[in-house]
mmCIF file of C-alpha atoms in Angstrom:
data_model
loop_
_atom_site.group_PDB
_atom_site.id
_atom_site.type_symbol
_atom_site.label_atom_id
_atom_site.label_comp_id
_atom_site.label_asym_id
_atom_site.label_seq_id
_atom_site.Cartn_x
_atom_site.Cartn_y
_atom_site.Cartn_z
ATOM 1 C CA UNK A 268 0.000 0.000 0.000
ATOM 2 C CA UNK A 269 1.865 3.042 -1.255
ATOM 3 C CA UNK A 270 1.192 6.370 0.379
ATOM 4 C CA UNK A 271 0.121 9.687 -1.111
ATOM 5 C CA UNK A 272 2.623 10.821 -3.716
ATOM 6 C CA UNK A 273 3.234 14.437 -4.722
ATOM 7 C CA UNK A 274 5.290 15.815 -7.557
ATOM 8 C CA UNK A 275 7.457 17.828 -7.697
ATOM 9 C CA UNK A 276 8.934 18.029 -4.189
ATOM 10 C CA UNK A 277 10.259 21.506 -4.819
ATOM 11 C CA UNK A 278 9.353 24.161 -7.356
ATOM 12 C CA UNK A 279 11.160 27.456 -7.799
ATOM 13 C CA UNK A 280 9.672 29.909 -10.242
ATOM 14 C CA UNK A 281 9.576 33.564 -11.077
ATOM 15 C CA UNK A 282 6.671 35.757 -10.116
ATOM 16 C CA UNK A 283 4.014 35.760 -12.799
ATOM 17 C CA UNK A 284 4.682 32.244 -14.049
ATOM 18 C CA UNK A 285 2.168 29.413 -13.957
ATOM 19 C CA UNK A 286 2.869 26.248 -11.970
ATOM 20 C CA UNK A 287 1.144 22.883 -11.739
ATOM 21 C CA UNK A 288 1.439 20.290 -9.005
ATOM 22 C CA UNK A 289 0.346 16.679 -9.107
ATOM 23 C CA UNK A 290 -1.002 14.426 -6.381
ATOM 24 C CA UNK A 291 -1.528 10.672 -6.565
ATOM 25 C CA UNK A 292 -3.701 9.513 -3.678
ATOM 26 C CA UNK A 293 -3.718 6.141 -1.999
ATOM 27 C CA UNK A 294 -5.501 3.806 -4.380
ATOM 28 C CA UNK A 295 -9.196 3.256 -3.569
ATOM 29 C CA UNK A 296 -9.322 6.472 -1.521
ATOM 30 C CA UNK A 297 -12.264 8.395 -2.939
ATOM 31 C CA UNK A 298 -11.591 11.688 -1.198
ATOM 32 C CA UNK A 299 -8.697 13.963 -2.046
ATOM 33 C CA UNK A 300 -7.804 17.224 -0.311
ATOM 34 C CA UNK A 301 -5.444 20.104 -0.978
ATOM 35 C CA UNK A 302 -4.005 22.205 1.844
ATOM 36 C CA UNK A 303 -1.474 25.003 2.028
ATOM 37 C CA UNK A 304 0.998 25.388 4.878
ATOM 38 C CA UNK A 305 3.167 28.428 5.557
ATOM 39 C CA UNK A 306 6.058 28.557 7.986
ATOM 40 C CA UNK A 307 5.021 28.216 11.593
ATOM 41 C CA UNK A 308 1.370 27.598 10.805
ATOM 42 C CA UNK A 309 -0.913 24.635 10.540
ATOM 43 C CA UNK A 310 -2.170 23.493 7.147
ATOM 44 C CA UNK A 311 -5.068 25.507 5.699
ATOM 45 C CA UNK A 312 -7.729 23.870 3.608
ATOM 46 C CA UNK A 313 -7.936 24.813 -0.075
ATOM 47 C CA UNK A 314 -10.291 22.358 -1.773
ATOM 48 C CA UNK A 315 -11.440 18.772 -1.814
ATOM 49 C CA UNK A 316 -12.812 16.164 -4.198
ATOM 50 C CA UNK A 317 -15.017 13.182 -3.797
ATOM 51 C CA UNK A 318 -14.126 11.018 -6.745
ATOM 52 C CA UNK A 319 -14.005 13.467 -9.670
ATOM 53 C CA UNK A 320 -16.388 16.028 -8.170
ATOM 54 C CA UNK A 321 -14.942 19.124 -6.539
ATOM 55 C CA UNK A 322 -17.237 19.550 -3.541
ATOM 56 C CA UNK A 323 -15.802 22.479 -1.638
ATOM 57 C CA UNK A 324 -13.438 25.370 -2.223
ATOM 58 C CA UNK A 325 -11.991 27.614 0.453
ATOM 59 C CA UNK A 326 -12.087 31.386 0.236
ATOM 60 C CA UNK A 327 -8.307 31.088 0.139
ATOM 61 C CA UNK A 328 -8.617 29.636 -3.348
ATOM 62 C CA UNK A 329 -8.532 32.730 -5.527
ATOM 63 C CA UNK A 330 -9.414 32.767 -9.213
ATOM 64 C CA UNK A 331 -5.767 32.117 -9.996
ATOM 65 C CA UNK A 332 -6.024 28.667 -8.458
ATOM 66 C CA UNK A 333 -7.693 25.738 -10.145
ATOM 67 C CA UNK A 334 -7.789 22.080 -9.249
ATOM 68 C CA UNK A 335 -8.931 19.042 -11.153
ATOM 69 C CA UNK A 336 -9.304 15.360 -10.523
ATOM 70 C CA UNK A 337 -10.136 13.740 -13.859
ATOM 71 C CA UNK A 338 -11.489 10.210 -13.587
ATOM 72 C CA UNK A 339 -11.317 10.399 -9.817
ATOM 73 C CA UNK A 340 -7.708 9.295 -9.624
ATOM 74 C CA UNK A 341 -4.799 11.738 -9.507
ATOM 75 C CA UNK A 342 -5.332 15.463 -9.014
ATOM 76 C CA UNK A 343 -3.594 18.576 -10.255
ATOM 77 C CA UNK A 344 -3.426 22.008 -8.655
ATOM 78 C CA UNK A 345 -2.538 24.884 -10.946
ATOM 79 C CA UNK A 346 -1.592 28.385 -9.874
ATOM 80 C CA UNK A 347 -1.643 31.017 -12.594
ATOM 81 C CA UNK A 348 0.331 34.278 -12.487
ATOM 82 C CA UNK A 349 2.102 33.340 -9.273
ATOM 83 C CA UNK A 350 2.639 35.978 -6.592
ATOM 84 C CA UNK A 351 5.107 36.213 -3.714
ATOM 85 C CA UNK A 352 2.348 35.313 -1.282
ATOM 86 C CA UNK A 353 1.882 31.958 -2.984
ATOM 87 C CA UNK A 354 5.173 30.726 -1.531
ATOM 88 C CA UNK A 355 4.221 27.851 0.747
ATOM 89 C CA UNK A 356 4.134 24.101 1.121
ATOM 90 C CA UNK A 357 1.223 22.592 -0.790
ATOM 91 C CA UNK A 358 -0.020 19.397 0.805
ATOM 92 C CA UNK A 359 -2.259 16.741 -0.638
ATOM 93 C CA UNK A 360 -4.169 14.230 1.456
ATOM 94 C CA UNK A 361 -6.556 11.386 0.741
ATOM 95 C CA UNK A 362 -9.059 9.433 2.774
ATOM 96 C CA UNK A 363 -11.462 6.551 2.438
ATOM 97 C CA UNK A 364 -14.777 8.243 3.038
ATOM 98 C CA UNK A 365 -15.773 11.272 5.065
ATOM 99 C CA UNK A 366 -14.343 11.942 8.515
ATOM 100 C CA UNK A 367 -11.906 9.094 8.127
ATOM 101 C CA UNK A 368 -8.240 9.875 8.796
ATOM 102 C CA UNK A 369 -6.597 11.853 6.043
ATOM 103 C CA UNK A 370 -3.200 10.597 4.954
ATOM 104 C CA UNK A 371 -0.820 13.245 3.711
ATOM 105 C CA UNK A 372 1.855 13.326 1.066
ATOM 106 C CA UNK A 373 5.271 14.893 1.565
ATOM 107 C CA UNK A 374 4.116 18.124 -0.059
ATOM 108 C CA UNK A 375 5.379 20.399 -2.807
ATOM 109 C CA UNK A 376 7.359 23.384 -1.605
ATOM 110 C CA UNK A 377 6.795 26.403 -3.861
ATOM 111 C CA UNK A 378 9.233 29.281 -3.824
ATOM 112 C CA UNK A 379 8.499 32.438 -5.800
ATOM 113 C CA UNK A 380 11.493 34.548 -6.778
ATOM 114 C CA UNK B 980 -17.201 28.798 12.941
ATOM 115 C CA UNK B 981 -14.869 25.995 13.833
ATOM 116 C CA UNK B 982 -11.564 26.809 15.466
ATOM 117 C CA UNK B 983 -8.675 24.941 17.062
ATOM 118 C CA UNK B 984 -6.317 26.599 19.510
ATOM 119 C CA UNK B 985 -2.949 25.267 20.550
ATOM 120 C CA UNK B 986 -1.710 27.873 22.976
ATOM 121 C CA UNK B 987 1.702 26.304 23.518
ATOM 122 C CA UNK B 988 3.926 27.413 20.682
ATOM 123 C CA UNK B 989 7.007 25.526 21.796
ATOM 124 C CA UNK B 990 7.848 23.127 24.605
ATOM 125 C CA UNK B 991 11.285 21.876 25.529
ATOM 126 C CA UNK B 992 11.777 18.884 27.810
ATOM 127 C CA UNK B 993 14.576 16.546 28.751
ATOM 128 C CA UNK B 994 14.382 12.932 27.688
ATOM 129 C CA UNK B 995 12.209 10.716 29.904
ATOM 130 C CA UNK B 996 10.091 13.611 31.110
ATOM 131 C CA UNK B 997 6.337 13.458 30.577
ATOM 132 C CA UNK B 998 4.821 16.227 28.488
ATOM 133 C CA UNK B 999 1.238 17.292 27.741
ATOM 134 C CA UNK B 1000 0.229 19.185 24.633
ATOM 135 C CA UNK B 1001 -2.960 21.195 24.957
ATOM 136 C CA UNK B 1002 -5.715 21.524 22.377
ATOM 137 C CA UNK B 1003 -8.932 23.526 22.736
ATOM 138 C CA UNK B 1004 -11.558 23.536 20.011
ATOM 139 C CA UNK B 1005 -14.719 25.417 19.072
ATOM 140 C CA UNK B 1006 -17.585 24.058 17.026
ATOM 141 C CA UNK B 1007 -21.348 24.386 16.824
ATOM 142 C CA UNK B 1008 -21.797 20.822 15.669
ATOM 143 C CA UNK B 1009 -22.695 18.110 18.127
ATOM 144 C CA UNK B 1010 -21.100 15.504 15.882
ATOM 145 C CA UNK B 1011 -17.467 16.127 15.094
ATOM 146 C CA UNK B 1012 -14.086 14.452 14.970
ATOM 147 C CA UNK B 1013 -10.799 15.379 16.556
ATOM 148 C CA UNK B 1014 -7.382 14.384 15.307
ATOM 149 C CA UNK B 1015 -3.733 14.642 16.233
ATOM 150 C CA UNK B 1016 -0.972 14.680 13.646
ATOM 151 C CA UNK B 1017 2.802 14.680 14.043
ATOM 152 C CA UNK B 1018 5.076 16.596 11.662
ATOM 153 C CA UNK B 1019 8.719 15.572 12.180
ATOM 154 C CA UNK B 1020 11.590 17.649 10.770
ATOM 155 C CA UNK B 1021 11.365 15.679 7.531
ATOM 156 C CA UNK B 1022 8.027 17.397 6.920
ATOM 157 C CA UNK B 1023 5.385 14.740 6.324
ATOM 158 C CA UNK B 1024 2.240 14.837 8.452
ATOM 159 C CA UNK B 1025 1.706 11.563 10.265
ATOM 160 C CA UNK B 1026 -1.734 10.610 11.558
ATOM 161 C CA UNK B 1027 -1.774 9.666 15.251
ATOM 162 C CA UNK B 1028 -5.383 9.414 16.401
ATOM 163 C CA UNK B 1029 -9.015 10.168 15.529
ATOM 164 C CA UNK B 1030 -11.718 10.559 18.159
ATOM 165 C CA UNK B 1031 -15.427 11.218 17.589
ATOM 166 C CA UNK B 1032 -17.466 13.542 19.764
ATOM 167 C CA UNK B 1033 -19.514 10.759 21.291
ATOM 168 C CA UNK B 1034 -16.578 8.819 22.615
ATOM 169 C CA UNK B 1035 -15.094 10.481 25.665
ATOM 170 C CA UNK B 1036 -13.062 7.530 26.788
ATOM 171 C CA UNK B 1037 -9.407 8.278 27.183
ATOM 172 C CA UNK B 1038 -7.122 6.347 24.899
ATOM 173 C CA UNK B 1039 -3.652 4.997 25.443
ATOM 174 C CA UNK B 1040 -1.279 3.748 22.786
ATOM 175 C CA UNK B 1041 2.120 2.854 24.116
ATOM 176 C CA UNK B 1042 3.694 6.025 25.493
ATOM 177 C CA UNK B 1043 0.936 8.174 23.996
ATOM 178 C CA UNK B 1044 -2.348 8.982 25.680
ATOM 179 C CA UNK B 1045 -5.198 11.323 24.884
ATOM 180 C CA UNK B 1046 -7.664 13.007 27.207
ATOM 181 C CA UNK B 1047 -10.919 14.195 25.618
ATOM 182 C CA UNK B 1048 -13.182 16.398 27.744
ATOM 183 C CA UNK B 1049 -16.291 17.807 26.078
ATOM 184 C CA UNK B 1050 -17.077 19.945 29.131
ATOM 185 C CA UNK B 1051 -13.966 22.021 28.510
ATOM 186 C CA UNK B 1052 -13.775 21.448 24.722
ATOM 187 C CA UNK B 1053 -10.303 20.045 25.085
ATOM 188 C CA UNK B 1054 -8.436 17.134 23.541
ATOM 189 C CA UNK B 1055 -5.025 16.985 25.182
ATOM 190 C CA UNK B 1056 -2.156 14.733 24.225
ATOM 191 C CA UNK B 1057 0.372 13.337 26.695
ATOM 192 C CA UNK B 1058 3.663 11.686 25.881
ATOM 193 C CA UNK B 1059 5.048 9.632 28.736
ATOM 194 C CA UNK B 1060 8.799 9.153 29.117
ATOM 195 C CA UNK B 1061 9.580 11.330 26.107
ATOM 196 C CA UNK B 1062 12.316 10.387 23.682
ATOM 197 C CA UNK B 1063 14.434 12.402 21.261
ATOM 198 C CA UNK B 1064 12.499 10.849 18.368
ATOM 199 C CA UNK B 1065 9.366 12.541 19.689
ATOM 200 C CA UNK B 1066 10.806 15.912 18.643
ATOM 201 C CA UNK B 1067 8.380 17.300 16.081
ATOM 202 C CA UNK B 1068 5.548 19.736 15.576
ATOM 203 C CA UNK B 1069 2.233 18.332 16.740
ATOM 204 C CA UNK B 1070 -1.056 19.507 15.289
ATOM 205 C CA UNK B 1071 -4.544 19.105 16.660
ATOM 206 C CA UNK B 1072 -7.348 19.213 14.069
ATOM 207 C CA UNK B 1073 -11.135 19.192 13.882
ATOM 208 C CA UNK B 1074 -13.647 18.122 11.269
ATOM 209 C CA UNK B 1075 -17.393 18.647 11.515
ATOM 210 C CA UNK B 1076 -19.933 16.059 10.470
ATOM 211 C CA UNK B 1077 -23.226 17.963 10.583
ATOM 212 C CA UNK B 1078 -22.323 20.974 8.466
ATOM 213 C CA UNK B 1079 -20.982 18.676 5.794
ATOM 214 C CA UNK B 1080 -17.582 20.296 5.905
ATOM 215 C CA UNK B 1081 -15.142 17.448 5.587
ATOM 216 C CA UNK B 1082 -11.902 19.381 5.579
ATOM 217 C CA UNK B 1083 -9.696 19.510 8.622
ATOM 218 C CA UNK B 1084 -9.290 22.705 10.592
ATOM 219 C CA UNK B 1085 -5.844 22.671 12.159
ATOM 220 C CA UNK B 1086 -4.400 24.482 15.127
ATOM 221 C CA UNK B 1087 -1.153 26.363 14.715
ATOM 222 C CA UNK B 1088 0.838 23.500 16.191
ATOM 223 C CA UNK B 1089 3.111 22.937 19.180
ATOM 224 C CA UNK B 1090 6.797 22.393 18.556
ATOM 225 C CA UNK B 1091 8.177 19.800 20.963
ATOM 226 C CA UNK B 1092 11.903 19.574 21.482
ATOM 227 C CA UNK B 1093 13.172 16.648 23.506
ATOM 228 C CA UNK B 1094 16.741 17.128 24.667
ATOM 229 C CA UNK B 1095 18.953 14.091 25.331
#
């Protein structure tokens, strides 16, 4: 049973560029979550999917952010026109059903130059 | 709105000491779930425990124990005979069942440093 996998581990980009992150959940987990974590803080919820349906989006998720989960398997999170404030660790988690423990990936650390 | 408060920003203990990490939560739901996660220096969040709002029994797992008290909206975590490997940031989190919000609301974390 492999865990949640995220790619890339690190991403450095210039302000204004677009970036895309990928998350592969634990197989048979139908729920997939994206969180953002900044230094010294707990993770903050961004959005989540049940299978391929995006069921909730946080107010933190501006129009520059979009997430997809085609076919209910892997998910991608895209940030367009990146800003300095987007620098953070982006965490993906998956779970088997609602209110079950969420299992997290190692995250993608985004640094904006 | 839901909220989780971990008032202790950082705790430093010497190996073999017992340590308790505090967690206070706020929610309007009567059905909810509480979690603890560990984030070691390597960065990955590791699930430790889930407790639902109807189960107030304390739980013990090896050197770890959890005390859930609805009367004070607290879900505290105690490590007995701490070890250097326990050094990490510990997060308490809440999810609500009635409002349909399935995401976790995390506290700001408590950094535990265990000195040899």
